[in-house]
GROMACS .gro file of C-alpha atoms in nm:
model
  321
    1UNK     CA    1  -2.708   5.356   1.551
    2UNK     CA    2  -2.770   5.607   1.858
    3UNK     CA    3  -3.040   5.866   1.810
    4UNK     CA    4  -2.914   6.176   2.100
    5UNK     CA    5  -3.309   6.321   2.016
    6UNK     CA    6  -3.443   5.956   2.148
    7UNK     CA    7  -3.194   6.017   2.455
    8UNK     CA    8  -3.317   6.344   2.517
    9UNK     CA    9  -3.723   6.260   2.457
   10UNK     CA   10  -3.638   5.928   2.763
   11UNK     CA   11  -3.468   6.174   2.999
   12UNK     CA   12  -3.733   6.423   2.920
   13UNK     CA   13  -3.964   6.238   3.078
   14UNK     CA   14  -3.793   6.258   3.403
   15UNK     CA   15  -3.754   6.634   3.357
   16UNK     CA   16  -4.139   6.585   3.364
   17UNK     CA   17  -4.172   6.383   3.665
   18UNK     CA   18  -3.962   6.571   3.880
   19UNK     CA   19  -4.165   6.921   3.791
   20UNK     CA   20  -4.507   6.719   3.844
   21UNK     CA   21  -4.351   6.673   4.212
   22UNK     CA   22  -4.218   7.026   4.195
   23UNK     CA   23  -4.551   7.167   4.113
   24UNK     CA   24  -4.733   6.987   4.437
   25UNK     CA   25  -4.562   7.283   4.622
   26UNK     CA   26  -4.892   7.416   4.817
   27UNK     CA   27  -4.966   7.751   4.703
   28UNK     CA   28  -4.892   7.912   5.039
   29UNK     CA   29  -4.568   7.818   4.989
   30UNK     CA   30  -4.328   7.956   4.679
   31UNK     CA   31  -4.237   7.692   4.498
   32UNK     CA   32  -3.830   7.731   4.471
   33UNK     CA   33  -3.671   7.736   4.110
   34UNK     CA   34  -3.515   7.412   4.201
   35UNK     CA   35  -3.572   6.999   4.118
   36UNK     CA   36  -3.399   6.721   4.283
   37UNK     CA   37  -3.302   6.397   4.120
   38UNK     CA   38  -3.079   6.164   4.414
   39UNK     CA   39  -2.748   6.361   4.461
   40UNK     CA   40  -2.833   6.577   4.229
   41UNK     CA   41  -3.012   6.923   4.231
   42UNK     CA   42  -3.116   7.190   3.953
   43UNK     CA   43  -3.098   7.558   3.982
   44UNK     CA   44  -3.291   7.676   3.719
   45UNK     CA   45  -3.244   8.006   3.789
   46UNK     CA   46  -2.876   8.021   3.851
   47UNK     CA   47  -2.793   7.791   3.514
   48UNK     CA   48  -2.639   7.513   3.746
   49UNK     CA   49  -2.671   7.126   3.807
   50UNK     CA   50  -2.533   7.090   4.194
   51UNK     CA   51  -2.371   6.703   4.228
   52UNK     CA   52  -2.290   6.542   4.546
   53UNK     CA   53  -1.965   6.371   4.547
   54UNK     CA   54  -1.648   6.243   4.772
   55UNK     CA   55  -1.296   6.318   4.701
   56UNK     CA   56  -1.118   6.010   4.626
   57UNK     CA   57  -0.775   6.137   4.660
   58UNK     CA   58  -0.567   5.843   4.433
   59UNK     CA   59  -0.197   5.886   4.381
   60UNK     CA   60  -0.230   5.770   3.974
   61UNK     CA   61  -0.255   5.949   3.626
   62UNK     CA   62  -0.635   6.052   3.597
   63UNK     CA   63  -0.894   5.964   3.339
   64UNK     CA   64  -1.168   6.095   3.470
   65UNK     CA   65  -1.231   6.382   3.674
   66UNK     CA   66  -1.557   6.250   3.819
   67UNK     CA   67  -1.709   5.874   3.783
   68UNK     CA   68  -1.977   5.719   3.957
   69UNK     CA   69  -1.959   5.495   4.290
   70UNK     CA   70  -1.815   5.143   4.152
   71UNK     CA   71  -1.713   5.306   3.862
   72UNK     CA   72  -1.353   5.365   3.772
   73UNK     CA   73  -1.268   5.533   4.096
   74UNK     CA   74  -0.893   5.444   4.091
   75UNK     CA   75  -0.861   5.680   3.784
   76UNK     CA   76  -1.101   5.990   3.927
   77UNK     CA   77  -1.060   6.334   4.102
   78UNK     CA   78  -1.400   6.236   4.223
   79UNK     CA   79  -1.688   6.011   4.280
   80UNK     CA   80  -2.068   6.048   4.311
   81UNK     CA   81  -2.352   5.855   4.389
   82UNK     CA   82  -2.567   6.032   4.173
   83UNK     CA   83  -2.669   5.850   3.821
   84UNK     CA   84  -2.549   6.045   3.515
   85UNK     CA   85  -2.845   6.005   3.330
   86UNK     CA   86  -3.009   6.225   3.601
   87UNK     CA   87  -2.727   6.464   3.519
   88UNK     CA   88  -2.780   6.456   3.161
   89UNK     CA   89  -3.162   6.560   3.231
   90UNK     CA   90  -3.093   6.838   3.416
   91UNK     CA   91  -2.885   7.019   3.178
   92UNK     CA   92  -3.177   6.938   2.931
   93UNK     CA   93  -3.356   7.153   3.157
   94UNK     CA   94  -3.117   7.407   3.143
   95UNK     CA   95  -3.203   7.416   2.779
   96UNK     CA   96  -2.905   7.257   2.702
   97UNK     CA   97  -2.890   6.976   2.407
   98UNK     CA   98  -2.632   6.702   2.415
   99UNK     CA   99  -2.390   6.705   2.102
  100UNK     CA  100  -2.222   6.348   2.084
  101UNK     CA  101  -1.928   6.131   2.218
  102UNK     CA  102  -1.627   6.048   2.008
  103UNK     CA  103  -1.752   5.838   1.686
  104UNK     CA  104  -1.550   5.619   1.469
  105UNK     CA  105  -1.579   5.620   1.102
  106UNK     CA  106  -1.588   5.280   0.943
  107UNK     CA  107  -1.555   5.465   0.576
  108UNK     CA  108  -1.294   5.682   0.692
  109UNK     CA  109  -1.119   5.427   0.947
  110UNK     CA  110  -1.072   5.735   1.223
  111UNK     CA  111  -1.198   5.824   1.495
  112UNK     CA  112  -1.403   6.207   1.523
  113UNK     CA  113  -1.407   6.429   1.834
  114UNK     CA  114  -1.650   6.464   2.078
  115UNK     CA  115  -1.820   6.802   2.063
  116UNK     CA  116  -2.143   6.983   2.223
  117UNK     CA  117  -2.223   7.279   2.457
  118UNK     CA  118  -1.940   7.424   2.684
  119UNK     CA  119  -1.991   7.317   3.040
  120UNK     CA  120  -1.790   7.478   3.320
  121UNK     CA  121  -1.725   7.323   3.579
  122UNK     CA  122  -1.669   7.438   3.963
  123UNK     CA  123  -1.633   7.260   4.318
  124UNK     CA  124  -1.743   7.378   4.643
  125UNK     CA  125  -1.600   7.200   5.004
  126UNK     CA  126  -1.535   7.333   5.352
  127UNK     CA  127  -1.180   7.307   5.459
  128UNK     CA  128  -1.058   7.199   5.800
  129UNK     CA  129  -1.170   7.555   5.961
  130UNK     CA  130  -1.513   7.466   5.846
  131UNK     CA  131  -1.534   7.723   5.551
  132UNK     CA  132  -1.673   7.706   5.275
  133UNK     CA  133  -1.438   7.701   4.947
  134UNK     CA  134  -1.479   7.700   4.571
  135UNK     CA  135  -1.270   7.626   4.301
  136UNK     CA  136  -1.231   7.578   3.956
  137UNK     CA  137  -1.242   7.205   3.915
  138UNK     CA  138  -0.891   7.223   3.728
  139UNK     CA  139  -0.747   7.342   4.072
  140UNK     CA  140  -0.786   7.037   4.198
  141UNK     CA  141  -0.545   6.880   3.955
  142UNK     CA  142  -0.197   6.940   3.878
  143UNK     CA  143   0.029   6.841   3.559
  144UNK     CA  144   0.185   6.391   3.635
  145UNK     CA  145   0.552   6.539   3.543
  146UNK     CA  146   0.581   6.919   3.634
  147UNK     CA  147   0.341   6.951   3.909
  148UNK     CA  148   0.248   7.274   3.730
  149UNK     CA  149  -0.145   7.392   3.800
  150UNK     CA  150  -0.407   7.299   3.490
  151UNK     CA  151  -0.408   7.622   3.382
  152UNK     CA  152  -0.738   7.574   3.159
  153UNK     CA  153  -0.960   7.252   3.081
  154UNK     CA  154  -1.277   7.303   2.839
  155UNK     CA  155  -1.568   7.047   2.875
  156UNK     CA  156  -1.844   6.990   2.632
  157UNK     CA  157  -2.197   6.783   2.730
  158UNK     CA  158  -2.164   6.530   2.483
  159UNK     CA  159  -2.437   6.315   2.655
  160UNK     CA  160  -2.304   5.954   2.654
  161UNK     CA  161  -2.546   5.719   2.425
  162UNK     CA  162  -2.833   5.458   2.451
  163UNK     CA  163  -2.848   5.112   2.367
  164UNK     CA  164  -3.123   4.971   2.187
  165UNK     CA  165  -3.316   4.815   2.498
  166UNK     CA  166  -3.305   5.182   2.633
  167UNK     CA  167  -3.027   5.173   2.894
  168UNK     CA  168  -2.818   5.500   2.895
  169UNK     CA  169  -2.456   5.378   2.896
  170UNK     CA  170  -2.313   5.582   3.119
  171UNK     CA  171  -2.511   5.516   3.424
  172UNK     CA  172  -2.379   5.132   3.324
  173UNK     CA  173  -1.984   5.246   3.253
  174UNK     CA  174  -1.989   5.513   3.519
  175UNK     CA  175  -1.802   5.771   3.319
  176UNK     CA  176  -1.943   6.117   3.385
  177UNK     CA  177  -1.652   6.365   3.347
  178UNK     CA  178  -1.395   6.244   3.159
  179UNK     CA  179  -1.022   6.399   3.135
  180UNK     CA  180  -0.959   6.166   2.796
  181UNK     CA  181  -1.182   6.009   2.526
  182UNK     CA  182  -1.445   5.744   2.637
  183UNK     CA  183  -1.741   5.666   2.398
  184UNK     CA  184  -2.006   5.645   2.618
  185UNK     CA  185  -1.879   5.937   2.873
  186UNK     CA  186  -2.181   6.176   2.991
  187UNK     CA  187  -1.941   6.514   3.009
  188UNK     CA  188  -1.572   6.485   2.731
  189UNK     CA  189  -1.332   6.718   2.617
  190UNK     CA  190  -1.334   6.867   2.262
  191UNK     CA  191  -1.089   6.707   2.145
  192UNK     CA  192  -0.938   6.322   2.034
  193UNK     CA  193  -0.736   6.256   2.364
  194UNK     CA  194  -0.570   5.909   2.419
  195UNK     CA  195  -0.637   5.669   2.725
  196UNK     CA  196  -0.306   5.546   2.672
  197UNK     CA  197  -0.145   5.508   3.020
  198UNK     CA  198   0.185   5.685   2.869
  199UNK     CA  199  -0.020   6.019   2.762
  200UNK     CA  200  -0.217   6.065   3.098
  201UNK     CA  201  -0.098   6.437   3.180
  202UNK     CA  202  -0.291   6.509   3.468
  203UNK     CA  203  -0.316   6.400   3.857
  204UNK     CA  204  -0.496   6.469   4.183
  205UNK     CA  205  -0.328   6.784   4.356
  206UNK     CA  206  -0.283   6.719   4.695
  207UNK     CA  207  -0.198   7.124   4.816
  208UNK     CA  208  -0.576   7.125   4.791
  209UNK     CA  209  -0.597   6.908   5.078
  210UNK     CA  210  -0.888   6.705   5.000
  211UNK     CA  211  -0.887   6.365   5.194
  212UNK     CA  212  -1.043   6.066   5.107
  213UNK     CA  213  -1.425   6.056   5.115
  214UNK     CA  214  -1.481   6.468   5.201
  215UNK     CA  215  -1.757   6.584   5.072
  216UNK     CA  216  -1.759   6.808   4.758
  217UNK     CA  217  -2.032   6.949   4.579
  218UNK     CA  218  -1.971   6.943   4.188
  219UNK     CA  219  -2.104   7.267   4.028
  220UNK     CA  220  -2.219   7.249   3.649
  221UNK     CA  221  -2.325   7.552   3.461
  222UNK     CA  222  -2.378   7.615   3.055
  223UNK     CA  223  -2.167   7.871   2.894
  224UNK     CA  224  -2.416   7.924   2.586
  225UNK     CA  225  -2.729   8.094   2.693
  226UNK     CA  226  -3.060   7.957   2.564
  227UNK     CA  227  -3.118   7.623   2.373
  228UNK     CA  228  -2.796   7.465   2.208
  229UNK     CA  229  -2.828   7.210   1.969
  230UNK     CA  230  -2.435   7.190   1.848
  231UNK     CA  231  -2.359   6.976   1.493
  232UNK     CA  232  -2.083   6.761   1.427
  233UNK     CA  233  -2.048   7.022   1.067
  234UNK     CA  234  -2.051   7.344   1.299
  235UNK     CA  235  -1.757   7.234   1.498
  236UNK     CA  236  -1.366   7.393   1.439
  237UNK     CA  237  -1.107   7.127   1.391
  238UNK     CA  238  -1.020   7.213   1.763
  239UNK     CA  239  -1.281   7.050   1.865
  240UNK     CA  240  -1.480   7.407   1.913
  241UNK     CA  241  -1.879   7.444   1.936
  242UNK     CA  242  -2.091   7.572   1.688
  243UNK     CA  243  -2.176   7.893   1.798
  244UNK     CA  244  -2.568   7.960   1.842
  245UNK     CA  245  -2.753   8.223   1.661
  246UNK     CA  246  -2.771   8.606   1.830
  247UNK     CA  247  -2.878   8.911   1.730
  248UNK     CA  248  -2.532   9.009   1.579
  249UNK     CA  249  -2.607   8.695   1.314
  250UNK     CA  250  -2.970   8.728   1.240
  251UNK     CA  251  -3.264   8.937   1.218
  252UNK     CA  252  -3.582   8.898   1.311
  253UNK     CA  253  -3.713   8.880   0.977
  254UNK     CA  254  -3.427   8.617   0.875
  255UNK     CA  255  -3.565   8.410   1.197
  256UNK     CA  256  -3.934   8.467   1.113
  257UNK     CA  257  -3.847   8.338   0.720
  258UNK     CA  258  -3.665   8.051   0.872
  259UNK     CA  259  -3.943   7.928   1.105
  260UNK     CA  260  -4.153   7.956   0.813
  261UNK     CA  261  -3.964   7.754   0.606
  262UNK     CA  262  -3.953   7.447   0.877
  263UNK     CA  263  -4.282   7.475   0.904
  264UNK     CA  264  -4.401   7.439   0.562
  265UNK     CA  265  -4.150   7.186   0.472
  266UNK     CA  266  -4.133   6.947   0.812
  267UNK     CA  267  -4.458   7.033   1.051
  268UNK     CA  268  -4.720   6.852   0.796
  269UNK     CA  269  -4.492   6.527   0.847
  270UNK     CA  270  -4.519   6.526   1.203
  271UNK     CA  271  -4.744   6.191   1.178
  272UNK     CA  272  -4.534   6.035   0.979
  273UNK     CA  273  -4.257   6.119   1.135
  274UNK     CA  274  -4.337   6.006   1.439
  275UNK     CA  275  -4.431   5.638   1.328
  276UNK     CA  276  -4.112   5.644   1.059
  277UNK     CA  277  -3.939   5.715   1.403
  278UNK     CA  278  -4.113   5.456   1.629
  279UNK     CA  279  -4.049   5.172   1.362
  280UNK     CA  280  -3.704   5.255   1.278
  281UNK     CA  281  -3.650   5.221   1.655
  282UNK     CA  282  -3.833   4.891   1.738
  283UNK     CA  283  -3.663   4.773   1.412
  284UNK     CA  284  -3.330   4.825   1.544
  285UNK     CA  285  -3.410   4.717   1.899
  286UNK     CA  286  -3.519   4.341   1.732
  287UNK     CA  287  -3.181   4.313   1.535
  288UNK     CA  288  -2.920   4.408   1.816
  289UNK     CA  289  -3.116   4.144   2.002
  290UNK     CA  290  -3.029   3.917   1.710
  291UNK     CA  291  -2.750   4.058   1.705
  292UNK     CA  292  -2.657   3.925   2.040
  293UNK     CA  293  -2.830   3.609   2.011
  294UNK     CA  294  -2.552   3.528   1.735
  295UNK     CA  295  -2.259   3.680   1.952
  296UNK     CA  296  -2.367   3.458   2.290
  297UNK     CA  297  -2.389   3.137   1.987
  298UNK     CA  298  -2.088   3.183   1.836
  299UNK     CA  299  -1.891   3.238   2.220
  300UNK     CA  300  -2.048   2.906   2.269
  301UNK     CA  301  -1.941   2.740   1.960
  302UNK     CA  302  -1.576   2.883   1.993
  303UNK     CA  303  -1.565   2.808   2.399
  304UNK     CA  304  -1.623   2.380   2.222
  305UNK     CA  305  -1.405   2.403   1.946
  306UNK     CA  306  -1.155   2.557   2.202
  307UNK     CA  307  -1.235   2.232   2.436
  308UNK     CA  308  -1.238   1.966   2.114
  309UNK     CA  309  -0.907   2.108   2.007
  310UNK     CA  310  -0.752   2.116   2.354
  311UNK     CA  311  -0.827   1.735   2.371
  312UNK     CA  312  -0.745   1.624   2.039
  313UNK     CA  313  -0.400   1.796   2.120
  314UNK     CA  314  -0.418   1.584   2.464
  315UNK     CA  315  -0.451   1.244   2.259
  316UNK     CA  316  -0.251   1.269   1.962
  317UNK     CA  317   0.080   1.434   2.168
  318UNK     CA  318   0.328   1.179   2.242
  319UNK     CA  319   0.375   1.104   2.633
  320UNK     CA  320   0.717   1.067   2.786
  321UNK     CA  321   0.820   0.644   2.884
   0.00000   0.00000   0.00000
């Protein structure tokens, strides 16, 4: 079980660290709205996350629109040294609140869409002359059979997922922008998309002329304003985001009953909340450790019934005179 709130409280805490550094500006200086994680930087007041990348330039169907380096790179637009979990934490500061991966549904034996906040997404590169361009990221791609332009590509933060000893998957998998479904992708579309090799749609569009290993600068920014905290309820069968409240939804006095409400009900449990929360995570650490312990036992018990079988098959065959 993957808790996005326990994701967002870890990467929090490297929000934190970089605006301690931020803050040892000296005051003669003005401090710049801006944090840097490696190969990645955070305009707060422009709404964008700035990623370094290369072009990789592959002649193959595309999975991925960006991935990190030693990641699946034969199946990218894109690469980038930068770690996605860095990535992730900058669009927390952004107030922006991961929604979730695709899911599957042991009860209902299907698989659910991954949904959260609309992300566009952007490149900037200088061309041969030396200027400087920017694009639509779906520019850079073109349709495997038509060669027709991607005309328009939503992405949603869904914000990849953590396993219990606290490592965020996708800095392990490398998936950060994904063109197709992957469970443990940092950035998906809103929709159930197949890997399959035979429903790939898109390529690399070489009338860009991007060459292998150019530098490219990938340009994230939120579409909702404010904080977003999507729900898998509040999204449309199209794989949509719940819309956040404005002022054409709510009034002030609906807000101020609301807050009230939380309060009375949820605030006096913040204690107990907090160690319910702790336990239920140390507690679920301790038995996917099991967990594995059995898994790495069992590989080891099939690898020697594998061997005893292989020779008792060895002994009791009849050899040719």
């Amino acid at each position: 079980m993957i808790c996005t709130d326990r994701i967002s409280f870890v990467l929090l805490a490297l929000v934190w660290g970089a605006s301690c550094v931020h803050a040892q500006v000296p005051a003669t200086q003005p401090a710049k709205d801006v944090v840097h994680f490696p190969a990645v930087s955070i305009d707060r007041a422009a709404r964008q996350v700035r990623v370094e990348c290369q072009a990789l330039a592959i002649d193959a169907p595309l999975e991925f629109f960006c991935v990190t380096n030693g990641g699946p790179e034969h199946e990218s637009v894109v690469r980038s040294p930068a770690k996605p979990s860095h990535i992730h934490a900058g669009l927390l500061m952004l107030n922006q609140q991961p929604g979730s991966p695709m899911l599957y549904s042991e009860a209902k034996k299907s698989w659910s869409a991954p949904y959260g906040p609309p992300i566009r997404i952007s490149v900037e590169f200088r061309n041969a002359a030396g200027e400087l361009i920017q694009l639509p990221a779906t520019k850079l791609m073109r349709h495997v059979r038509s060669h027709d332009p991607v005309k328009e590509l939503t992405w949603i933060f869904a914000g990849s997922h953590q396993r219990g000893d606290g490592a965020y998957l996708a800095d392990i998998t490398g998936y950060v922008v994904s063109l197709v479904n992957f469970e443990h992708t940092l950035i998906d579309v809103p929709a159930l998309v197949s890997a399959s090799n035979d429903t790939l749609e898109w390529e690399t569009n070489p009338d860009v002329g991007l060459t292998r290993g150019q530098a490219v600068t990938m340009i994230l920014e939120p579409l909702a304003e404010g904080t977003t905290k999507p729900t898998r309820e509040g999204t449309s069968e199209a794989g949509g985001v719940e819309p956040h409240l404005d002022a054409s939804q709510i009034d002030d006095a609906e807000i101020a009953a609301l807050r009230r409400k939380w309060e009375q009900a949820v605030a006096p449990h913040e204690s107990a909340l907090k160690d319910a929360a702790q336990t239920h995570y140390e507690v679920i650490g301790e038995l996917r450790r099991k967990q594995q312990a059995l898994i790495e036992d069992a590989d080891k018990l099939q690898r020697l019934i594998d061997d005893l079988e292989k020779q008792y098959s060895e002994m009791t065959t009849p050899k040719p005179k």
